[in-house]
Amino acid sequence: MKLLDVYAINDVTILKAKGSYVWDENGEQYLDLYGGHAVISIGHTHPHWVKRIEEQLEKIAFYSNSVKIPLQQQLAEKLGKISGKDDYQLFLCNSGAEANENALKLASFHNGRKKVIAFSKSFHGRTSLAVSATDNKNYVAPVNETDNVIFLPFNDEQALEDCFEENGNEISSVIVEGIQGVGGINVADDDFLRKIRELCDKYKAVYIADSVQCGYGRSGKFFSHDFAGVNADIYTMAKGMGNGFPVAGIIVAPHIKAKHFQLGTTFGGNHLACAAALAVLEIIEEEKLMGNAVMVGKYLKDELENIPELRRVRGRGLMIGFDVPEELKDLRKNLLWNQKIFTGEAKPNVIRLLPSLALKKRDAEDFIEALKEEIQSLGSGQNREVSPAINAAIQTESVGK
Ligand SMILES: Cc1ncc(COP(=O)(O)O)c(C=O)c1O
């Protein structure tokens, strides 16, 4: 049997990982500033995370949600404390798409309405409703097409007001990323998020904060939406939550209640997933990783802003993007193949940095030095010779989603 060919894959096999580094089958070391789509939050194979999972594995890995699982309550309490949303209610699932699907569904159960507002360049996942709220026609199959999703321009308060004025009593929810990830690292304006809150309150719609990529401390606050100083009704999370162990969830404001069987999952919230998620929160707290994200993120942004060839450096904490001009279009590939540094991309010309929140300043310094070197060699036309095998890989690969 062959694998279904749905990914553009880099010609590299990673066999080992530690902290911000990964190693390939030839023992070559790479600096990982991408974390496999922003998933690695506390660093690869963190010893506490490994130990907690191993210890849990010895006891019990899985039982379904038909019995009490005290680890879920422990996770809810820890999450409430670190995020500052301790009066919210936690529902656990397995992926970002599933988290958004459940959030949109719960909102609709809550207010009995059908319409969802989403924004240009949004990405909310591949399941049916999540993909319908994703602004990329290539991902939407005919069966996912629906008139229930209204797309508005991102950060456009007037368009939002007009839409609510026209359809206000039909709007079930507004779903928005605090910082768009796949869309190219676009930060939601604080005023825009406050306007969403205001209009959702006025029209009794549900404000859903998609924090799958921008959440879990990456921005320097636990949820990047928190910069606006207002609460969402539902936050969705995944990626960094398990540091690579598949675990996701939604937290739901106290005024939204669910009835039995409205939401559910077989695997969600299993013992092993909770152990992994608890280990992540323990390390975020113990190693003050949100503070580190602010500090190293600021260093990176300041340095990037001083590189004249790069445009529109943006982002918060360790979620950073910048535009690369056409003449430097091979920059990301050269960083990978020449400098052994993984970064991400967003089409057509954005480099995305989504490293572990434990990224050390000296690794960030190495990256800046390597980046300048590659910019210089591309600028001076001295694009280094690469082997035919690597060249072939360059033609086909793409790290981004
Ligand atoms: C903002 C956002 N929401 C949802 C998802 C979907 O998450 P998953 O791939 O875990 O289903 C992603 C994945 O990239 C994302 O960036």
Short mmCIF file of C-alpha atoms and ligand atoms in Angstrom, two decimals:
data_model
loop_
_atom_site.label_atom_id
_atom_site.label_comp_id
_atom_site.label_asym_id
_atom_site.label_seq_id
_atom_site.Cartn_x
_atom_site.Cartn_y
_atom_site.Cartn_z
CA MET A 1 0.00 0.00 0.00
CA LYS A 2 1.17 3.55 -0.73
CA LEU A 3 0.56 6.66 1.31
CA LEU A 4 -2.17 8.97 0.03
CA ASP A 5 -0.27 11.79 -1.59
CA VAL A 6 -1.64 14.90 0.10
CA TYR A 7 1.49 16.61 1.45
CA ALA A 8 4.41 18.44 -0.13
CA ILE A 9 7.21 16.87 1.87
CA ASN A 10 10.75 18.03 2.57
CA ASP A 11 13.34 15.46 1.57
CA VAL A 12 14.55 15.00 5.14
CA THR A 13 13.91 12.31 7.73
CA ILE A 14 13.99 13.47 11.34
CA LEU A 15 15.02 10.71 13.74
CA LYS A 16 15.81 12.54 16.95
CA ALA A 17 14.84 15.80 18.67
CA LYS A 18 15.78 17.71 21.80
CA GLY A 19 14.81 21.24 22.86
CA SER A 20 14.99 23.46 19.78
CA TYR A 21 17.03 20.97 17.74
CA VAL A 22 16.25 18.00 15.52
CA TRP A 23 18.63 15.54 13.83
CA ASP A 24 18.23 13.71 10.55
CA GLU A 25 19.19 10.16 9.58
CA ASN A 26 22.75 11.28 8.81
CA GLY A 27 23.18 12.84 12.24
CA GLU A 28 22.91 16.35 10.76
CA GLN A 29 21.61 18.88 13.31
CA TYR A 30 18.90 21.43 12.47
CA LEU A 31 17.64 24.40 14.45
CA ASP A 32 13.87 24.11 14.57
CA LEU A 33 12.10 27.47 14.33
CA TYR A 34 8.91 25.88 13.04
CA GLY A 35 8.05 23.21 15.63
CA GLY A 36 6.18 21.09 13.08
CA HIS A 37 3.40 23.64 12.46
CA ALA A 38 3.74 25.50 15.81
CA VAL A 39 3.21 22.37 17.87
CA ILE A 40 6.40 22.24 19.93
CA SER A 41 5.72 24.58 22.83
CA ILE A 42 8.05 23.51 25.66
CA GLY A 43 10.79 22.03 23.45
CA HIS A 44 11.16 18.63 21.83
CA THR A 45 11.26 15.62 24.18
CA HIS A 46 11.38 17.76 27.32
CA PRO A 47 12.47 15.37 30.13
CA HIS A 48 9.53 16.24 32.40
CA TRP A 49 7.06 15.69 29.56
CA VAL A 50 8.69 12.34 28.67
CA LYS A 51 8.68 11.21 32.30
CA ARG A 52 5.05 12.17 32.90
CA ILE A 53 3.91 10.32 29.78
CA GLU A 54 6.04 7.26 30.62
CA GLU A 55 4.73 7.13 34.17
CA GLN A 56 1.14 7.47 32.96
CA LEU A 57 1.70 4.77 30.35
CA GLU A 58 2.69 2.36 33.10
CA LYS A 59 -0.62 3.02 34.87
CA ILE A 60 -3.33 3.42 32.22
CA ALA A 61 -3.17 5.03 28.77
CA PHE A 62 -6.82 5.20 27.86
CA TYR A 63 -10.32 4.79 29.04
CA SER A 64 -13.30 6.50 27.50
CA ASN A 65 -15.41 9.34 28.89
CA SER A 66 -17.83 6.84 30.40
CA VAL A 67 -15.86 6.85 33.66
CA LYS A 68 -14.37 9.54 35.90
CA ILE A 69 -10.93 10.70 34.77
CA PRO A 70 -9.52 12.88 37.57
CA LEU A 71 -6.62 13.98 35.36
CA GLN A 72 -9.15 15.95 33.30
CA GLN A 73 -10.19 17.94 36.38
CA GLN A 74 -6.53 18.53 37.28
CA LEU A 75 -5.94 19.80 33.76
CA ALA A 76 -9.01 22.06 33.91
CA GLU A 77 -7.80 23.59 37.18
CA LYS A 78 -4.26 24.17 35.96
CA LEU A 79 -5.49 25.61 32.67
CA GLY A 80 -7.93 27.89 34.50
CA LYS A 81 -5.16 29.18 36.72
CA ILE A 82 -2.56 29.80 34.00
CA SER A 83 -5.01 31.29 31.51
CA GLY A 84 -6.84 33.37 34.11
CA LYS A 85 -10.17 31.90 32.94
CA ASP A 86 -10.82 29.76 35.98
CA ASP A 87 -14.61 30.08 35.78
CA TYR A 88 -14.67 28.56 32.24
CA GLN A 89 -15.56 24.93 31.48
CA LEU A 90 -13.21 22.57 29.65
CA PHE A 91 -14.15 20.09 26.91
CA LEU A 92 -11.31 17.95 25.57
CA CYS A 93 -10.89 16.62 22.05
CA ASN A 94 -8.05 15.70 19.69
CA SER A 95 -7.23 18.35 17.08
CA GLY A 96 -7.60 22.01 16.26
CA ALA A 97 -10.25 21.42 13.63
CA GLU A 98 -12.26 19.34 16.05
CA ALA A 99 -11.97 22.06 18.69
CA ASN A 100 -13.32 24.67 16.27
CA GLU A 101 -16.02 22.32 15.01
CA ASN A 102 -17.21 21.79 18.58
CA ALA A 103 -17.05 25.50 19.40
CA LEU A 104 -19.14 26.45 16.37
CA LYS A 105 -21.59 23.67 17.10
CA LEU A 106 -21.93 24.53 20.80
CA ALA A 107 -22.54 28.17 19.88
CA SER A 108 -25.33 27.09 17.56
CA PHE A 109 -26.88 24.81 20.19
CA HIS A 110 -26.65 27.73 22.63
CA ASN A 111 -28.48 30.37 20.63
CA GLY A 112 -30.31 28.20 18.11
CA ARG A 113 -28.89 30.16 15.17
CA LYS A 114 -27.08 29.09 12.01
CA LYS A 115 -24.89 31.88 10.65
CA VAL A 116 -21.19 32.18 11.35
CA ILE A 117 -18.98 35.19 10.65
CA ALA A 118 -15.40 34.39 9.63
CA PHE A 119 -12.68 36.56 8.08
CA SER A 120 -10.50 36.87 5.03
CA LYS A 121 -7.35 34.70 5.18
CA SER A 122 -8.72 32.68 8.08
CA PHE A 123 -7.77 29.05 8.65
CA HIS A 124 -9.83 27.04 11.10
CA GLY A 125 -9.16 23.42 10.09
CA ARG A 126 -10.28 20.65 7.77
CA THR A 127 -13.48 19.26 9.29
CA SER A 128 -16.78 20.21 7.76
CA LEU A 129 -17.84 23.43 9.46
CA ALA A 130 -14.28 24.48 10.37
CA VAL A 131 -13.26 24.25 6.73
CA SER A 132 -16.39 26.10 5.62
CA ALA A 133 -15.19 28.96 7.84
CA THR A 134 -11.72 28.78 6.26
CA ASP A 135 -10.97 31.31 3.57
CA ASN A 136 -9.33 28.98 1.05
CA LYS A 137 -11.48 27.45 -1.65
CA ASN A 138 -8.89 24.70 -2.29
CA TYR A 139 -9.66 23.10 1.05
CA VAL A 140 -13.46 23.21 0.74
CA ALA A 141 -15.06 20.14 -0.87
CA PRO A 142 -18.48 20.52 -2.49
CA VAL A 143 -20.04 18.71 0.47
CA ASN A 144 -18.65 21.38 2.83
CA GLU A 145 -20.12 24.31 0.91
CA THR A 146 -22.71 26.23 2.90
CA ASP A 147 -24.45 29.59 2.90
CA ASN A 148 -24.18 29.68 6.67
CA VAL A 149 -20.71 31.25 6.70
CA ILE A 150 -20.32 34.95 5.95
CA PHE A 151 -16.75 36.11 5.18
CA LEU A 152 -15.80 39.67 6.08
CA PRO A 153 -12.51 41.53 5.63
CA PHE A 154 -10.14 40.96 8.57
CA ASN A 155 -9.74 43.95 10.93
CA ASP A 156 -12.58 45.87 9.26
CA GLU A 157 -14.82 47.17 12.06
CA GLN A 158 -17.24 48.92 9.74
CA ALA A 159 -17.89 45.77 7.68
CA LEU A 160 -18.58 43.90 10.92
CA GLU A 161 -21.02 46.56 12.14
CA ASP A 162 -22.82 46.62 8.81
CA CYS A 163 -23.11 42.85 8.74
CA PHE A 164 -24.52 42.68 12.27
CA GLU A 165 -26.94 45.48 11.49
CA GLU A 166 -28.25 43.53 8.53
CA ASN A 167 -28.19 39.95 9.89
CA GLY A 168 -27.69 40.44 13.63
CA ASN A 169 -30.48 38.18 14.85
CA GLU A 170 -29.31 35.32 12.67
CA ILE A 171 -25.63 35.37 13.66
CA SER A 172 -24.74 32.44 15.87
CA SER A 173 -21.02 33.11 16.26
CA VAL A 174 -17.98 35.05 15.15
CA ILE A 175 -14.78 33.02 14.86
CA VAL A 176 -11.44 34.81 14.71
CA GLU A 177 -7.75 34.00 15.15
CA GLY A 178 -5.95 36.42 17.49
CA ILE A 179 -3.02 36.22 15.09
CA GLN A 180 -3.73 34.56 11.77
CA GLY A 181 -1.18 31.81 11.24
CA VAL A 182 -1.67 30.01 7.93
CA GLY A 183 -2.98 33.32 6.52
CA GLY A 184 0.48 34.87 6.97
CA ILE A 185 0.88 36.15 10.58
CA ASN A 186 -1.71 38.90 10.63
CA VAL A 187 -2.39 40.34 14.07
CA ALA A 188 -6.03 41.11 14.92
CA ASP A 189 -6.27 44.74 16.05
CA ASP A 190 -7.20 45.10 19.71
CA ASP A 191 -10.01 47.48 18.71
CA PHE A 192 -11.31 44.94 16.21
CA LEU A 193 -11.52 42.23 18.89
CA ARG A 194 -13.23 44.69 21.24
CA LYS A 195 -15.74 45.47 18.49
CA ILE A 196 -16.43 41.74 18.06
CA ARG A 197 -17.08 41.50 21.81
CA GLU A 198 -19.37 44.53 21.77
CA LEU A 199 -21.43 43.33 18.81
CA CYS A 200 -21.66 39.75 20.08
CA ASP A 201 -23.00 41.12 23.37
CA LYS A 202 -25.47 43.41 21.60
CA TYR A 203 -26.80 40.71 19.24
CA LYS A 204 -26.38 37.69 21.56
CA ALA A 205 -23.88 35.98 19.31
CA VAL A 206 -20.96 33.89 20.56
CA TYR A 207 -17.39 35.18 20.26
CA ILE A 208 -15.09 32.24 19.44
CA ALA A 209 -11.36 32.88 19.82
CA ASP A 210 -9.44 30.40 17.65
CA SER A 211 -6.25 30.06 19.67
CA VAL A 212 -5.09 26.85 18.03
CA GLN A 213 -1.93 28.41 16.61
CA CYS A 214 -1.61 31.76 18.41
CA GLY A 215 -2.54 30.43 21.86
CA TYR A 216 -0.90 28.56 24.68
CA GLY A 217 1.50 31.35 25.59
CA ARG A 218 3.08 31.76 22.17
CA SER A 219 2.23 35.47 21.94
CA GLY A 220 3.50 36.20 25.45
CA LYS A 221 -0.05 36.12 26.85
CA PHE A 222 -1.78 32.79 27.30
CA PHE A 223 -4.33 33.65 24.60
CA SER A 224 -3.23 36.30 22.11
CA HIS A 225 -6.83 37.58 22.10
CA ASP A 226 -6.17 38.73 25.70
CA PHE A 227 -4.20 41.73 24.43
CA ALA A 228 -7.59 43.34 23.67
CA GLY A 229 -8.56 43.17 27.35
CA VAL A 230 -11.94 41.51 26.71
CA ASN A 231 -12.95 37.87 27.09
CA ALA A 232 -14.18 35.60 24.34
CA ASP A 233 -17.04 33.19 25.06
CA ILE A 234 -15.17 30.14 23.78
CA TYR A 235 -11.41 29.66 23.25
CA THR A 236 -10.23 26.79 21.08
CA MET A 237 -6.78 25.27 21.49
CA ALA A 238 -4.62 22.42 20.21
CA LYS A 239 -1.05 22.47 18.79
CA GLY A 240 1.13 23.61 21.74
CA MET A 241 -1.23 22.02 24.25
CA GLY A 242 0.44 18.61 24.10
CA ASN A 243 3.88 19.54 22.71
CA GLY A 244 3.33 16.90 20.02
CA PHE A 245 0.97 14.59 21.86
CA PRO A 246 -2.41 14.94 20.10
CA VAL A 247 -4.66 16.78 22.52
CA ALA A 248 -7.01 19.72 21.98
CA GLY A 249 -9.87 21.42 23.71
CA ILE A 250 -12.28 24.28 24.11
CA ILE A 251 -12.94 26.36 27.18
CA VAL A 252 -16.42 27.74 27.49
CA ALA A 253 -17.67 30.76 29.46
CA PRO A 254 -19.97 29.95 32.40
CA HIS A 255 -23.14 31.36 30.80
CA ILE A 256 -22.98 28.77 27.99
CA LYS A 257 -24.24 25.37 29.09
CA ALA A 258 -24.26 22.10 27.20
CA LYS A 259 -26.73 19.26 27.42
CA HIS A 260 -25.61 15.64 27.63
CA PHE A 261 -24.61 14.14 24.27
CA GLN A 262 -24.49 17.46 22.37
CA LEU A 263 -20.70 17.10 22.24
CA GLY A 264 -18.63 13.97 22.61
CA THR A 265 -15.54 12.06 21.55
CA THR A 266 -14.03 8.63 22.08
CA PHE A 267 -10.38 9.57 22.45
CA GLY A 268 -10.64 13.14 23.73
CA GLY A 269 -9.32 13.71 27.25
CA ASN A 270 -7.80 10.25 27.64
CA HIS A 271 -5.35 9.63 30.47
CA LEU A 272 -2.22 9.87 28.36
CA ALA A 273 -3.34 13.07 26.62
CA CYS A 274 -4.10 14.70 29.98
CA ALA A 275 -0.69 13.68 31.35
CA ALA A 276 1.02 15.25 28.32
CA ALA A 277 -1.07 18.42 28.59
CA LEU A 278 -0.41 18.74 32.32
CA ALA A 279 3.33 18.33 31.74
CA VAL A 280 3.21 21.18 29.20
CA LEU A 281 1.45 23.56 31.60
CA GLU A 282 3.78 22.63 34.44
CA ILE A 283 6.81 23.48 32.30
CA ILE A 284 5.28 26.69 30.91
CA GLU A 285 4.79 27.81 34.51
CA GLU A 286 8.02 26.48 36.02
CA GLU A 287 10.32 27.70 33.27
CA LYS A 288 8.41 30.98 32.79
CA LEU A 289 8.13 30.30 29.09
CA MET A 290 5.66 33.08 28.35
CA GLY A 291 8.22 35.57 29.65
CA ASN A 292 10.86 33.90 27.51
CA ALA A 293 8.59 34.17 24.46
CA VAL A 294 8.28 37.92 25.08
CA MET A 295 12.02 38.40 25.59
CA VAL A 296 13.36 36.28 22.73
CA GLY A 297 10.49 37.35 20.48
CA LYS A 298 11.36 41.01 21.04
CA TYR A 299 15.01 40.36 20.28
CA LEU A 300 14.06 38.59 17.03
CA LYS A 301 11.61 41.27 15.93
CA ASP A 302 14.05 44.11 16.66
CA GLU A 303 16.80 42.38 14.72
CA LEU A 304 14.53 41.49 11.81
CA GLU A 305 13.28 45.07 11.59
CA ASN A 306 16.88 46.19 11.15
CA ILE A 307 17.39 44.00 8.09
CA PRO A 308 16.49 46.36 5.22
CA GLU A 309 15.74 43.59 2.70
CA LEU A 310 12.85 42.23 4.81
CA ARG A 311 9.40 43.84 4.77
CA ARG A 312 6.56 44.15 7.26
CA VAL A 313 8.03 42.34 10.23
CA ARG A 314 5.04 41.51 12.44
CA GLY A 315 3.66 39.25 15.14
CA ARG A 316 3.73 38.93 18.90
CA GLY A 317 6.04 36.95 21.16
CA LEU A 318 7.34 33.93 19.31
CA MET A 319 4.80 34.09 16.50
CA ILE A 320 6.60 36.23 13.95
CA GLY A 321 6.25 36.75 10.23
CA PHE A 322 7.93 38.88 7.60
CA ASP A 323 7.61 39.38 3.85
CA VAL A 324 10.42 38.33 1.59
CA PRO A 325 10.90 40.24 -1.66
CA GLU A 326 10.81 38.35 -4.96
CA GLU A 327 14.61 38.43 -5.41
CA LEU A 328 15.00 36.56 -2.09
CA LYS A 329 12.31 33.99 -2.81
CA ASP A 330 14.71 31.10 -2.13
CA LEU A 331 15.57 32.39 1.32
CA ARG A 332 13.57 29.86 3.32
CA LYS A 333 14.83 26.94 1.26
CA ASN A 334 18.41 28.15 1.59
CA LEU A 335 18.00 28.52 5.33
CA LEU A 336 16.94 24.90 5.45
CA TRP A 337 19.47 23.37 3.09
CA ASN A 338 22.49 25.61 3.65
CA GLN A 339 22.07 26.65 7.27
CA LYS A 340 20.06 23.67 8.56
CA ILE A 341 17.33 25.86 10.01
CA PHE A 342 13.64 25.00 9.75
CA THR A 343 11.27 27.93 9.33
CA GLY A 344 7.69 28.04 8.06
CA GLU A 345 6.09 29.80 5.16
CA ALA A 346 2.77 31.29 4.19
CA LYS A 347 2.05 31.68 0.52
CA PRO A 348 3.12 33.59 -1.45
CA ASN A 349 6.09 35.29 0.24
CA VAL A 350 5.94 35.13 4.03
CA ILE A 351 8.41 33.40 6.33
CA ARG A 352 6.84 32.31 9.60
CA LEU A 353 8.77 31.74 12.82
CA LEU A 354 6.99 29.46 15.29
CA PRO A 355 9.73 28.04 17.51
CA SER A 356 9.44 26.44 20.91
CA LEU A 357 8.62 28.98 23.63
CA ALA A 358 11.86 27.85 25.28
CA LEU A 359 13.98 29.09 22.37
CA LYS A 360 17.28 30.37 23.75
CA LYS A 361 18.54 33.83 22.86
CA ARG A 362 21.80 32.42 21.52
CA ASP A 363 19.81 30.22 19.08
CA ALA A 364 17.90 33.31 17.99
CA GLU A 365 21.25 35.08 17.51
CA ASP A 366 22.55 32.18 15.40
CA PHE A 367 19.42 32.40 13.29
CA ILE A 368 19.82 36.13 12.67
CA GLU A 369 23.44 35.62 11.65
CA ALA A 370 22.51 32.76 9.30
CA LEU A 371 19.65 34.79 7.85
CA LYS A 372 21.92 37.75 7.09
CA GLU A 373 24.45 35.44 5.47
CA GLU A 374 21.82 33.89 3.20
CA ILE A 375 20.33 37.29 2.32
CA GLN A 376 23.77 38.50 1.39
CA SER A 377 24.59 35.50 -0.75
CA LEU A 378 21.24 35.68 -2.56
CA GLY A 379 21.60 39.43 -3.00
CA SER A 380 25.07 39.16 -4.43
CA GLY A 381 24.01 36.37 -6.75
CA GLN A 382 26.34 33.93 -5.00
CA ASN A 383 23.63 31.38 -4.43
CA ARG A 384 25.66 28.45 -3.24
CA GLU A 385 25.89 25.28 -5.29
CA VAL A 386 23.68 22.58 -3.87
CA SER A 387 23.74 18.89 -4.76
CA PRO A 388 21.38 17.59 -7.50
CA ALA A 389 19.45 15.56 -4.89
CA ILE A 390 18.86 18.64 -2.76
CA ASN A 391 17.98 20.64 -5.83
CA ALA A 392 15.32 18.11 -6.75
CA ALA A 393 13.94 18.35 -3.23
CA ILE A 394 13.90 22.13 -3.42
CA GLN A 395 11.71 21.93 -6.52
CA THR A 396 9.00 20.01 -4.71
CA GLU A 397 9.16 20.79 -1.06
CA SER A 398 7.10 23.12 1.05
CA VAL A 399 6.99 23.13 4.83
CA GLY A 400 3.87 25.29 5.10
CA LYS A 401 0.30 24.06 5.20
C1 LIG B 1 -5.69 28.78 13.61
C2 LIG B 1 -5.86 27.32 13.34
N1 LIG B 1 -7.03 26.73 13.62
C3 LIG B 1 -7.22 25.43 13.40
C4 LIG B 1 -6.22 24.62 12.89
C5 LIG B 1 -6.47 23.17 12.65
O1 LIG B 1 -5.76 22.39 13.57
P1 LIG B 1 -5.54 20.83 13.29
O2 LIG B 1 -4.61 20.71 12.14
O3 LIG B 1 -4.97 20.32 14.59
O4 LIG B 1 -6.87 20.24 13.02
C6 LIG B 1 -4.99 25.19 12.59
C7 LIG B 1 -3.90 24.39 12.01
O5 LIG B 1 -2.96 24.86 11.42
C8 LIG B 1 -4.79 26.58 12.81
O6 LIG B 1 -3.63 27.18 12.53
#
